[in-house]
């Protein structure tokens, strides 16, 4: 069997597309990390809830897919902000991520993850549901060498680029974005600048959860939607964030793409039944040679 | 303009300030002096609202601000200039300055003020696209003062503007503070550099172990033997004697 260059290219294209989705979830994890100095362990569940909200909107309410995407993002953002406001804020008020309260915060995140999974079982049931989306208006891309890229992958690529550009513009070129970056760097100084810090933290949470929801709705048509989907996504996104350098936003995206490619190539050329191992193999390799991640900065210069 | 009555404050169960009374009149410069760990910074945090009061009251411009959050106090015109190391190193000089005007809605006046700050500190205009992490110590100090001015403050509180700067740069910074005061902004300056601060200010408070140990006109304080003894060092001949022994 000779080496087939075309299929290699195909694996890379699919890897990049899936990787960008990992990257979007990792972006949210990184945003929350830079805003609150905590790793949000219930973020996979935000992704799962986002997928279900999108599914309900598309199937039961019957809105078109793009509207379902936006609706799911908004609903999940509200859910995320509510969770932050009711549960996390008491803990973050007692101190940041490097204090004892920060440890409590991590455990609270795990608990929230379990609680949300069970709430999802209650509301959405245990069955995996296919996400049927009408995407006929999206062109199916054909690359030379008979590589067909399905509509859902093309759409994922487009939406991801839009989301990332939007986030970049928001953080770099708007006053509120500047305030978010200020809060991410140092909350006390942000207060002295007259910034309403708790409000900004809510906003960071809402943004991050909205991004996770977008990832969920994008993955929906490729795989199916089920309650346990968040766990693996959290792990992959976490790997992506660490590979890219924790707290770095471009790093999160590039880390996600690397995880996606690595995973697809591993599944294709080594063993498809161990697909989920490769992300962590990459994680271990990167941490062995560059403990701060590929794009991480040594000092705490964030956002 | 600012009145502090019987303020007790600290961190958690640790009480640092034990009954502070202080007054800052409108216009002019007041210095708050003391060594390391005497409660200067804690008092500043209590005034700006970063830590809650355990007891007592802070009144600004006739309004009690004891219960207000830091960003609400700042909106009243009570602006704290942070220590120089607390610029945002990953933001450009201009972004830092714009952040200072975060609460303001008057866009045109804000733009004009940005130009004013650049006229005041021309070096900031030269460096406006640079990340503030790349500035020298004196330049960062100018940046945080400029950032405070961008809020169009009624009163500016400065936290050790001379810290870690060369004497020549300190002189320049203090001359700038004097110019700001002349333009009608009331100033409270917290300093360890007692001699320089007393030359700059009209009135001084000396804090020790969380209480005001001494207060008075700056001119009187600087010639007070007790102040000389504990803060300004002995006379030159004493120092020479000590070196010889």
Short mmCIF file of C-alpha atoms in Angstrom, two decimals:
data_model
loop_
_atom_site.label_atom_id
_atom_site.label_comp_id
_atom_site.label_asym_id
_atom_site.label_seq_id
_atom_site.Cartn_x
_atom_site.Cartn_y
_atom_site.Cartn_z
CA UNK A 1 0.00 0.00 0.00
CA UNK A 2 1.58 3.23 -1.15
CA UNK A 3 1.43 6.50 0.70
CA UNK A 4 -1.69 8.39 -0.29
CA UNK A 5 -1.02 12.11 -0.22
CA UNK A 6 -4.66 13.00 -0.84
CA UNK A 7 -5.98 11.20 2.17
CA UNK A 8 -3.29 12.80 4.33
CA UNK A 9 -4.53 16.18 3.14
CA UNK A 10 -8.09 15.17 3.91
CA UNK A 11 -7.19 14.09 7.45
CA UNK A 12 -5.47 17.41 8.00
CA UNK A 13 -8.45 19.41 6.72
CA UNK A 14 -10.86 17.52 8.98
CA UNK A 15 -8.38 17.80 11.84
CA UNK A 16 -8.18 21.56 11.49
CA UNK A 17 -11.97 21.95 11.43
CA UNK A 18 -12.54 19.84 14.52
CA UNK A 19 -9.50 21.50 16.08
CA UNK A 20 -10.95 24.96 15.65
CA UNK A 21 -14.00 23.81 17.62
CA UNK A 22 -11.75 22.55 20.41
CA UNK A 23 -10.06 25.91 20.15
CA UNK A 24 -13.32 27.81 20.65
CA UNK A 25 -14.07 25.90 23.85
CA UNK A 26 -10.44 26.36 24.93
CA UNK A 27 -10.84 30.11 24.30
CA UNK A 28 -13.62 30.18 26.86
CA UNK A 29 -11.57 28.22 29.38
CA UNK A 30 -8.67 30.61 28.82
CA UNK A 31 -10.90 33.67 29.14
CA UNK A 32 -12.27 32.48 32.47
CA UNK A 33 -8.79 31.55 33.59
CA UNK A 34 -7.42 35.00 32.83
CA UNK A 35 -10.44 36.69 34.36
CA UNK A 36 -10.69 34.74 37.59
CA UNK A 37 -7.49 32.69 37.84
CA UNK A 38 -9.54 29.52 38.01
CA UNK A 39 -10.01 26.57 35.71
CA UNK A 40 -13.69 26.15 35.06
CA UNK A 41 -14.32 22.41 35.22
CA UNK A 42 -18.00 22.69 34.36
CA UNK A 43 -17.21 24.22 30.99
CA UNK A 44 -17.80 20.96 29.13
CA UNK A 45 -21.35 21.00 30.45
CA UNK A 46 -21.86 24.51 29.11
CA UNK A 47 -20.88 23.10 25.72
CA UNK A 48 -23.34 20.23 26.19
CA UNK A 49 -26.16 22.55 27.25
CA UNK A 50 -25.40 24.76 24.28
CA UNK A 51 -25.75 21.79 21.93
CA UNK A 52 -29.08 20.82 23.53
CA UNK A 53 -30.42 24.37 23.45
CA UNK A 54 -29.53 24.51 19.75
CA UNK A 55 -31.17 21.14 19.17
CA UNK A 56 -34.38 22.14 20.93
CA UNK A 57 -34.49 25.44 19.06
CA UNK A 58 -33.88 23.81 15.68
CA UNK A 59 -36.10 20.72 16.08
CA UNK A 60 -38.85 21.67 18.51
CA UNK A 61 -39.16 25.38 17.86
CA UNK A 62 -38.24 25.00 14.23
CA UNK A 63 -35.99 28.00 13.70
CA UNK A 64 -33.29 27.87 11.01
CA UNK A 65 -29.85 26.60 12.02
CA UNK A 66 -28.04 29.97 12.23
CA UNK A 67 -30.81 31.37 14.46
CA UNK A 68 -30.60 28.25 16.63
CA UNK A 69 -26.85 28.84 16.91
CA UNK A 70 -27.26 32.42 18.09
CA UNK A 71 -30.18 31.51 20.36
CA UNK A 72 -28.17 28.70 21.97
CA UNK A 73 -25.25 31.06 22.55
CA UNK A 74 -27.47 33.61 24.27
CA UNK A 75 -29.30 31.03 26.41
CA UNK A 76 -26.06 29.37 27.48
CA UNK A 77 -24.48 32.74 28.23
CA UNK A 78 -27.42 33.48 30.53
CA UNK A 79 -27.08 30.05 32.16
CA UNK A 80 -23.36 30.64 32.66
CA UNK A 81 -23.86 34.09 34.15
CA UNK A 82 -26.54 32.74 36.49
CA UNK A 83 -24.24 29.94 37.67
CA UNK A 84 -21.43 32.44 38.23
CA UNK A 85 -23.66 34.91 40.03
CA UNK A 86 -25.35 32.40 42.34
CA UNK A 87 -22.57 29.88 43.04
CA UNK A 88 -19.10 31.05 42.05
CA UNK A 89 -19.22 34.67 43.13
CA UNK A 90 -19.25 33.92 46.86
CA UNK A 91 -16.08 31.92 46.42
CA UNK A 92 -14.28 34.35 44.16
CA UNK A 93 -15.10 37.16 46.55
CA UNK A 94 -13.08 35.33 49.21
CA UNK A 95 -9.98 35.55 47.04
CA UNK A 96 -8.60 34.66 43.64
CA UNK A 97 -7.46 31.39 42.15
CA UNK A 98 -4.25 31.11 44.11
CA UNK A 99 -5.87 31.19 47.52
CA UNK A 100 -7.66 28.52 49.53
CA UNK A 101 -10.91 29.86 48.10
CA UNK A 102 -9.50 29.12 44.65
CA UNK A 103 -9.20 25.46 45.61
CA UNK A 104 -12.81 25.53 46.77
CA UNK A 105 -13.67 27.08 43.46
CA UNK A 106 -12.18 24.12 41.55
CA UNK A 107 -14.19 21.67 43.64
CA UNK A 108 -17.28 23.81 43.13
CA UNK A 109 -16.65 23.56 39.39
CA UNK A 110 -16.56 19.75 39.56
CA UNK A 111 -19.75 19.73 41.59
CA UNK A 112 -21.41 22.06 39.13
CA UNK A 113 -20.38 19.71 36.34
CA UNK A 114 -22.09 16.74 38.03
CA UNK A 115 -25.16 18.81 38.86
CA UNK A 116 -25.51 20.08 35.30
CA UNK A 117 -25.08 16.60 33.80
CA UNK A 118 -27.88 15.29 35.98
CA UNK A 119 -30.08 18.28 35.25
CA UNK A 120 -29.53 17.54 31.56
CA UNK A 121 -30.55 13.90 32.04
CA UNK A 122 -33.71 15.17 33.67
CA UNK A 123 -34.58 17.66 30.95
CA UNK A 124 -33.22 16.09 27.78
CA UNK A 125 -33.15 12.34 28.52
CA UNK A 126 -30.33 9.85 28.17
CA UNK A 127 -30.58 9.15 24.46
CA UNK A 128 -28.13 10.45 21.92
CA UNK A 129 -30.04 12.56 19.45
CA UNK A 130 -28.94 13.30 15.91
CA UNK A 131 -28.83 16.99 15.08
CA UNK A 132 -30.60 17.32 11.74
CA UNK A 133 -29.78 20.66 10.25
CA UNK A 134 -30.75 21.86 6.83
CA UNK A 135 -27.51 23.17 5.41
CA UNK A 136 -28.25 22.99 1.71
CA UNK A 137 -27.42 26.63 1.19
CA UNK A 138 -23.85 26.04 2.31
CA UNK A 139 -21.59 24.96 -0.55
CA UNK A 140 -19.93 21.57 -0.28
CA UNK A 141 -16.23 22.11 -0.90
CA UNK A 142 -14.34 19.81 -3.21
CA UNK A 143 -10.56 19.89 -3.13
CA UNK A 144 -8.40 18.48 -5.91
CA UNK A 145 -7.93 14.75 -5.46
CA UNK A 146 -11.56 13.99 -4.65
CA UNK A 147 -11.58 15.38 -1.15
CA UNK A 148 -15.12 16.24 -0.25
CA UNK A 149 -15.69 18.52 2.70
CA UNK A 150 -19.27 18.25 3.97
CA UNK A 151 -21.40 21.34 4.55
CA UNK A 152 -21.26 21.14 8.32
CA UNK A 153 -17.45 21.33 8.23
CA UNK A 154 -17.47 24.30 5.88
CA UNK A 155 -19.99 26.06 8.09
CA UNK A 156 -17.92 25.28 11.18
CA UNK A 157 -14.88 26.86 9.59
CA UNK A 158 -16.81 30.00 8.59
CA UNK A 159 -18.54 30.48 11.94
CA UNK A 160 -15.35 29.84 13.88
CA UNK A 161 -13.43 32.46 11.95
CA UNK A 162 -16.31 34.93 12.47
CA UNK A 163 -16.39 34.24 16.22
CA UNK A 164 -12.65 34.60 16.62
CA UNK A 165 -12.48 37.83 14.63
CA UNK A 166 -15.42 39.15 16.61
CA UNK A 167 -13.78 38.31 19.92
CA UNK A 168 -10.49 39.79 18.81
CA UNK A 169 -12.18 43.00 17.71
CA UNK A 170 -14.15 43.19 20.94
CA UNK A 171 -11.10 42.75 23.17
CA UNK A 172 -8.72 44.99 21.20
CA UNK A 173 -10.89 47.77 19.84
CA UNK A 174 -13.80 48.44 22.19
CA UNK A 175 -13.85 50.19 25.52
CA UNK A 176 -15.64 47.30 27.21
CA UNK A 177 -13.06 44.93 25.76
CA UNK A 178 -10.33 47.08 27.24
CA UNK A 179 -12.11 46.87 30.60
CA UNK A 180 -12.31 43.07 30.31
CA UNK A 181 -8.57 42.93 29.67
CA UNK A 182 -7.97 45.26 32.61
CA UNK A 183 -10.01 43.01 34.93
CA UNK A 184 -8.18 39.97 33.59
CA UNK A 185 -4.87 41.51 34.50
CA UNK A 186 -5.54 43.01 37.90
CA UNK A 187 -8.90 43.45 39.57
CA UNK A 188 -7.82 46.02 42.18
CA UNK A 189 -6.46 48.43 39.59
CA UNK A 190 -9.51 47.86 37.43
CA UNK A 191 -11.65 48.94 40.39
CA UNK A 192 -9.57 52.10 40.75
CA UNK A 193 -10.17 52.87 37.06
CA UNK A 194 -13.87 52.94 37.91
CA UNK A 195 -14.62 49.62 36.23
CA UNK A 196 -17.54 47.64 37.63
CA UNK A 197 -15.45 44.51 38.19
CA UNK A 198 -18.21 42.03 39.19
CA UNK A 199 -20.17 43.04 36.09
CA UNK A 200 -17.13 42.44 33.88
CA UNK A 201 -16.58 39.02 35.45
CA UNK A 202 -20.20 38.17 34.65
CA UNK A 203 -19.56 39.33 31.11
CA UNK A 204 -16.43 37.17 30.83
CA UNK A 205 -18.43 34.16 32.02
CA UNK A 206 -21.25 34.89 29.62
CA UNK A 207 -18.83 35.25 26.70
CA UNK A 208 -16.98 32.06 27.54
CA UNK A 209 -20.19 30.04 27.92
CA UNK A 210 -21.62 31.52 24.72
CA UNK A 211 -18.50 30.37 22.87
CA UNK A 212 -18.83 26.88 24.33
CA UNK A 213 -22.46 26.79 23.16
CA UNK A 214 -21.41 27.77 19.64
CA UNK A 215 -18.97 24.85 19.65
CA UNK A 216 -21.75 22.54 20.79
CA UNK A 217 -24.14 23.60 18.04
CA UNK A 218 -21.35 23.33 15.44
CA UNK A 219 -20.35 19.81 16.53
CA UNK A 220 -23.99 18.73 16.67
CA UNK A 221 -24.52 17.93 12.98
CA UNK A 222 -21.14 16.11 12.79
CA UNK A 223 -21.68 13.86 15.77
CA UNK A 224 -24.81 13.47 17.81
CA UNK A 225 -25.96 15.37 20.87
CA UNK A 226 -25.91 13.55 24.20
CA UNK A 227 -25.57 14.37 27.88
CA UNK A 228 -22.12 12.84 28.36
CA UNK A 229 -20.55 14.75 25.49
CA UNK A 230 -19.18 17.53 27.69
CA UNK A 231 -16.66 15.50 29.61
CA UNK A 232 -14.46 14.52 26.68
CA UNK A 233 -14.74 17.98 25.14
CA UNK A 234 -13.56 19.57 28.38
CA UNK A 235 -10.52 17.29 28.39
CA UNK A 236 -9.65 18.02 24.77
CA UNK A 237 -10.21 21.75 25.14
CA UNK A 238 -8.16 21.72 28.31
CA UNK A 239 -5.38 19.93 26.44
CA UNK A 240 -5.68 22.55 23.68
CA UNK A 241 -5.45 25.42 26.16
CA UNK A 242 -2.40 23.92 27.86
CA UNK A 243 -0.68 23.04 24.58
CA UNK A 244 -1.20 26.60 23.36
CA UNK A 245 -0.17 28.15 26.66
CA UNK A 246 -2.72 28.66 29.41
CA UNK A 247 -4.35 32.08 29.38
CA UNK A 248 -3.18 32.96 25.87
CA UNK A 249 -6.10 33.44 23.49
CA UNK A 250 -4.28 32.89 20.17
CA UNK A 251 -2.59 29.95 21.89
CA UNK A 252 -5.98 28.41 22.68
CA UNK A 253 -6.98 28.40 19.01
CA UNK A 254 -3.64 27.15 17.72
CA UNK A 255 -3.52 24.54 20.48
CA UNK A 256 -6.99 23.40 19.44
CA UNK A 257 -5.95 23.07 15.81
CA UNK A 258 -2.86 21.08 16.80
CA UNK A 259 -4.92 18.74 18.96
CA UNK A 260 -7.39 18.29 16.11
CA UNK A 261 -4.73 17.45 13.50
CA UNK A 262 -2.76 15.21 15.85
CA UNK A 263 -5.87 13.29 16.79
CA UNK A 264 -7.01 12.78 13.21
CA UNK A 265 -3.59 11.66 12.01
CA UNK A 266 -3.26 9.31 14.97
CA UNK A 267 -6.66 7.82 14.29
CA UNK A 268 -5.81 7.39 10.60
CA UNK A 269 -2.30 6.02 10.77
CA UNK A 270 -1.94 4.40 14.19
CA UNK A 271 -5.23 3.16 15.53
CA UNK A 272 -8.71 4.55 15.15
CA UNK A 273 -10.05 2.82 18.23
CA UNK A 274 -7.71 4.84 20.47
CA UNK A 275 -8.67 8.19 18.97
CA UNK A 276 -9.04 9.93 22.31
CA UNK A 277 -5.54 9.09 23.50
CA UNK A 278 -3.68 11.27 21.02
CA UNK A 279 -4.73 14.64 22.41
CA UNK A 280 -3.19 13.73 25.74
CA UNK A 281 -0.10 12.25 24.15
CA UNK A 282 0.43 15.63 22.51
CA UNK A 283 -0.23 17.33 25.83
CA UNK A 284 2.41 15.25 27.58
CA UNK A 285 4.94 15.80 24.79
CA UNK A 286 4.46 19.57 24.81
CA UNK A 287 4.64 19.77 28.59
CA UNK A 288 7.86 17.73 28.59
CA UNK A 289 9.65 20.16 26.32
CA UNK A 290 7.83 23.46 26.88
CA UNK A 291 6.09 23.50 30.26
CA UNK A 292 4.56 26.93 29.65
CA UNK A 293 2.90 25.73 26.44
CA UNK A 294 3.80 26.67 22.89
CA UNK A 295 2.65 30.26 23.05
CA UNK A 296 2.57 30.75 26.79
CA UNK A 297 4.47 33.54 28.41
CA UNK A 298 6.57 32.83 31.46
CA UNK A 299 5.48 35.91 33.37
CA UNK A 300 1.85 36.51 34.18
CA UNK A 301 1.12 38.88 31.31
CA UNK A 302 -2.34 37.92 30.27
CA UNK A 303 -5.11 38.60 27.75
CA UNK B 1 -12.76 68.00 50.72
CA UNK B 2 -11.85 64.68 52.34
CA UNK B 3 -12.59 63.88 55.95
CA UNK B 4 -11.64 60.70 57.75
CA UNK B 5 -13.12 60.09 61.18
CA UNK B 6 -12.09 57.32 63.56
CA UNK B 7 -11.25 54.84 60.84
CA UNK B 8 -10.35 51.30 61.81
CA UNK B 9 -9.48 48.91 58.99
CA UNK B 10 -7.32 45.93 58.07
CA UNK B 11 -7.31 42.55 56.41
CA UNK B 12 -9.53 39.78 57.74
CA UNK B 13 -9.10 39.72 61.51
CA UNK B 14 -5.89 41.67 61.36
CA UNK B 15 -6.52 45.26 62.34
CA UNK B 16 -3.93 47.66 60.95
CA UNK B 17 -5.49 51.10 61.27
CA UNK B 18 -6.57 51.92 64.80
CA UNK B 19 -8.55 55.13 64.78
CA UNK B 20 -7.34 57.50 62.09
CA UNK B 21 -8.57 61.09 61.93
CA UNK B 22 -7.52 63.17 58.98
CA UNK B 23 -8.67 66.12 56.92
CA UNK B 24 -7.68 67.27 53.47
CA UNK B 25 -8.77 70.81 52.57
CA UNK B 26 -9.73 71.71 49.02
CA UNK B 27 -6.73 72.82 46.99
CA UNK B 28 -3.12 72.25 47.90
CA UNK B 29 -1.08 69.22 48.76
CA UNK B 30 -1.25 67.07 51.89
CA UNK B 31 1.41 64.46 52.62
CA UNK B 32 0.86 61.22 54.49
CA UNK B 33 4.20 60.00 55.74
CA UNK B 34 5.56 56.91 57.39
CA UNK B 35 7.92 53.99 56.99
CA UNK B 36 7.21 50.52 55.71
CA UNK B 37 4.37 48.65 57.38
CA UNK B 38 2.95 51.62 59.24
CA UNK B 39 -0.44 51.51 57.54
CA UNK B 40 -0.04 54.13 54.78
CA UNK B 41 -1.15 51.89 51.95
CA UNK B 42 -3.91 50.36 54.05
CA UNK B 43 -5.29 53.83 54.75
CA UNK B 44 -5.21 54.60 51.05
CA UNK B 45 -7.07 51.38 50.29
CA UNK B 46 -9.64 52.20 52.95
CA UNK B 47 -10.19 55.63 51.42
CA UNK B 48 -10.51 54.33 47.87
CA UNK B 49 -12.67 51.44 49.04
CA UNK B 50 -10.50 48.46 48.14
CA UNK B 51 -10.86 47.24 51.73
CA UNK B 52 -13.96 47.75 53.89
CA UNK B 53 -13.95 49.92 57.01
CA UNK B 54 -14.31 48.14 60.35
CA UNK B 55 -15.28 51.35 62.09
CA UNK B 56 -15.44 55.06 61.33
CA UNK B 57 -16.40 57.13 58.35
CA UNK B 58 -14.93 58.58 55.18
CA UNK B 59 -16.60 61.70 53.77
CA UNK B 60 -15.71 63.10 50.37
CA UNK B 61 -17.03 66.41 49.13
CA UNK B 62 -19.76 66.36 51.78
CA UNK B 63 -20.95 62.84 50.89
CA UNK B 64 -20.34 59.80 53.06
CA UNK B 65 -18.60 57.25 50.86
CA UNK B 66 -18.00 54.59 53.54
CA UNK B 67 -20.50 52.19 51.99
CA UNK B 68 -19.64 52.81 48.33
CA UNK B 69 -17.72 50.39 46.09
CA UNK B 70 -14.34 51.58 44.74
CA UNK B 71 -15.65 52.28 41.26
CA UNK B 72 -18.50 54.34 42.70
CA UNK B 73 -16.12 56.45 44.82
CA UNK B 74 -13.94 56.97 41.79
CA UNK B 75 -16.91 58.31 39.85
CA UNK B 76 -17.31 61.05 42.47
CA UNK B 77 -13.85 62.37 41.56
CA UNK B 78 -11.87 60.65 44.30
CA UNK B 79 -9.17 59.07 42.17
CA UNK B 80 -6.28 56.94 43.38
CA UNK B 81 -3.15 56.83 41.29
CA UNK B 82 -1.76 53.33 41.65
CA UNK B 83 1.86 52.51 42.29
CA UNK B 84 3.98 52.70 39.19
CA UNK B 85 4.45 48.95 38.94
CA UNK B 86 0.69 48.72 38.53
CA UNK B 87 0.36 50.02 35.02
CA UNK B 88 -0.95 47.35 32.68
CA UNK B 89 2.29 46.09 31.10
CA UNK B 90 0.50 44.23 28.28
CA UNK B 91 -1.37 47.35 27.17
CA UNK B 92 -0.04 50.26 25.21
CA UNK B 93 0.52 53.64 26.80
CA UNK B 94 -2.53 55.03 25.06
CA UNK B 95 -4.73 52.11 26.11
CA UNK B 96 -3.67 52.70 29.70
CA UNK B 97 -4.64 56.37 29.43
CA UNK B 98 -7.98 55.60 27.77
CA UNK B 99 -8.69 53.17 30.58
CA UNK B 100 -8.21 56.02 33.05
CA UNK B 101 -11.16 57.80 31.41
CA UNK B 102 -13.26 54.63 31.44
CA UNK B 103 -16.09 56.15 33.48
CA UNK B 104 -16.40 59.33 31.46
CA UNK B 105 -19.16 59.86 28.93
CA UNK B 106 -18.04 63.22 27.52
CA UNK B 107 -16.11 61.97 24.52
CA UNK B 108 -14.86 65.31 23.18
CA UNK B 109 -13.60 66.53 26.53
CA UNK B 110 -11.90 63.18 27.08
CA UNK B 111 -10.07 63.50 23.79
CA UNK B 112 -8.99 67.01 24.71
CA UNK B 113 -7.79 65.75 28.08
CA UNK B 114 -5.74 63.04 26.39
CA UNK B 115 -3.94 65.74 24.41
CA UNK B 116 -3.49 67.73 27.62
CA UNK B 117 -1.88 64.76 29.32
CA UNK B 118 0.41 64.30 26.29
CA UNK B 119 1.33 67.99 26.46
CA UNK B 120 1.99 67.59 30.14
CA UNK B 121 4.17 64.49 29.67
CA UNK B 122 5.54 64.74 26.09
CA UNK B 123 7.44 61.49 26.53
CA UNK B 124 4.13 59.64 26.75
CA UNK B 125 3.10 60.98 23.36
CA UNK B 126 6.34 59.67 21.87
CA UNK B 127 5.71 56.27 23.37
CA UNK B 128 1.94 56.05 22.99
CA UNK B 129 1.96 52.91 20.81
CA UNK B 130 4.51 51.14 23.01
CA UNK B 131 3.52 48.52 25.56
CA UNK B 132 3.76 50.14 28.95
CA UNK B 133 5.86 47.20 30.16
CA UNK B 134 8.73 48.60 28.06
CA UNK B 135 8.83 52.02 29.75
CA UNK B 136 11.44 53.19 32.24
CA UNK B 137 10.52 53.62 35.90
CA UNK B 138 10.06 57.39 35.63
CA UNK B 139 7.99 57.06 32.48
CA UNK B 140 5.66 54.50 34.08
CA UNK B 141 5.22 56.87 37.02
CA UNK B 142 4.23 59.61 34.58
CA UNK B 143 1.88 57.15 32.90
CA UNK B 144 0.00 56.25 36.08
CA UNK B 145 -0.28 59.92 37.04
CA UNK B 146 -1.51 60.72 33.54
CA UNK B 147 -3.98 57.86 33.81
CA UNK B 148 -5.29 59.36 37.05
CA UNK B 149 -5.66 62.76 35.38
CA UNK B 150 -7.68 61.20 32.56
CA UNK B 151 -10.49 60.58 35.06
CA UNK B 152 -10.75 64.37 35.53
CA UNK B 153 -10.39 64.05 39.29
CA UNK B 154 -11.34 66.49 42.03
CA UNK B 155 -8.79 64.84 44.27
CA UNK B 156 -5.82 62.72 43.33
CA UNK B 157 -4.25 60.28 45.79
CA UNK B 158 -0.71 59.27 44.90
CA UNK B 159 0.81 56.08 46.28
CA UNK B 160 4.58 56.56 46.68
CA UNK B 161 5.37 58.40 43.46
CA UNK B 162 9.08 58.44 44.35
CA UNK B 163 9.40 54.68 44.91
CA UNK B 164 12.41 53.10 43.19
CA UNK B 165 13.29 56.22 41.18
CA UNK B 166 16.58 58.06 40.84
CA UNK B 167 16.72 61.35 42.79
CA UNK B 168 16.78 63.43 39.61
CA UNK B 169 13.65 61.70 38.29
CA UNK B 170 11.93 62.11 41.67
CA UNK B 171 12.54 65.85 41.42
CA UNK B 172 10.92 65.91 37.98
CA UNK B 173 7.90 63.89 39.11
CA UNK B 174 7.41 66.11 42.18
CA UNK B 175 7.60 69.24 40.02
CA UNK B 176 4.83 67.73 37.90
CA UNK B 177 2.71 66.96 40.97
CA UNK B 178 3.12 70.59 42.01
CA UNK B 179 1.92 71.74 38.57
CA UNK B 180 -1.14 69.47 38.84
CA UNK B 181 -1.98 70.93 42.25
CA UNK B 182 -1.66 74.47 40.82
CA UNK B 183 -4.18 73.52 38.13
CA UNK B 184 -6.77 73.04 40.88
CA UNK B 185 -6.65 69.34 41.77
CA UNK B 186 -6.40 68.58 45.48
CA UNK B 187 -3.60 66.14 46.19
CA UNK B 188 -2.93 63.58 48.91
CA UNK B 189 0.50 62.11 48.50
CA UNK B 190 1.66 59.04 50.41
CA UNK B 191 5.41 58.93 50.76
CA UNK B 192 8.37 57.32 52.45
CA UNK B 193 10.65 60.03 51.13
CA UNK B 194 9.75 62.34 54.01
CA UNK B 195 12.11 65.19 53.20
CA UNK B 196 10.96 65.57 49.59
CA UNK B 197 7.30 65.16 50.48
CA UNK B 198 7.46 67.85 53.17
CA UNK B 199 9.09 70.26 50.74
CA UNK B 200 6.27 69.58 48.27
CA UNK B 201 3.29 69.61 50.63
CA UNK B 202 1.71 72.35 52.76
CA UNK B 203 0.48 70.02 55.47
CA UNK B 204 1.68 66.66 56.70
CA UNK B 205 0.48 63.67 58.70
CA UNK B 206 2.88 61.14 60.11
CA UNK B 207 1.48 57.68 60.65
CA UNK B 208 2.99 54.96 62.80
CA UNK B 209 1.57 51.60 63.91
CA UNK B 210 -1.83 52.50 62.50
CA UNK B 211 -2.32 55.78 64.32
CA UNK B 212 -1.51 59.39 63.42
CA UNK B 213 1.57 60.11 65.48
CA UNK B 214 2.02 63.72 64.50
CA UNK B 215 0.55 66.34 62.22
CA UNK B 216 1.20 69.95 61.29
CA UNK B 217 2.30 72.49 58.73
CA UNK B 218 4.96 71.00 56.50
CA UNK B 219 7.40 73.81 57.35
CA UNK B 220 7.10 73.09 61.05
CA UNK B 221 7.33 69.33 60.66
CA UNK B 222 10.52 69.50 58.65
CA UNK B 223 12.30 71.42 61.38
CA UNK B 224 10.79 69.41 64.24
CA UNK B 225 13.56 67.62 66.14
CA UNK B 226 11.48 64.42 66.60
CA UNK B 227 10.76 64.20 62.88
CA UNK B 228 14.41 64.87 62.10
CA UNK B 229 15.46 62.14 64.49
CA UNK B 230 13.20 59.40 63.16
CA UNK B 231 12.82 60.20 59.46
CA UNK B 232 15.34 62.65 58.15
CA UNK B 233 18.36 60.94 59.64
CA UNK B 234 20.88 62.55 61.97
CA UNK B 235 22.95 65.55 60.96
CA UNK B 236 25.85 65.17 58.54
CA UNK B 237 28.43 65.27 61.30
CA UNK B 238 26.64 62.44 63.13
CA UNK B 239 26.77 60.29 60.01
CA UNK B 240 30.46 60.97 59.53
CA UNK B 241 31.11 60.11 63.17
CA UNK B 242 29.23 56.86 62.82
CA UNK B 243 31.30 55.94 59.77
CA UNK B 244 34.58 56.52 61.59
CA UNK B 245 33.70 54.37 64.60
#
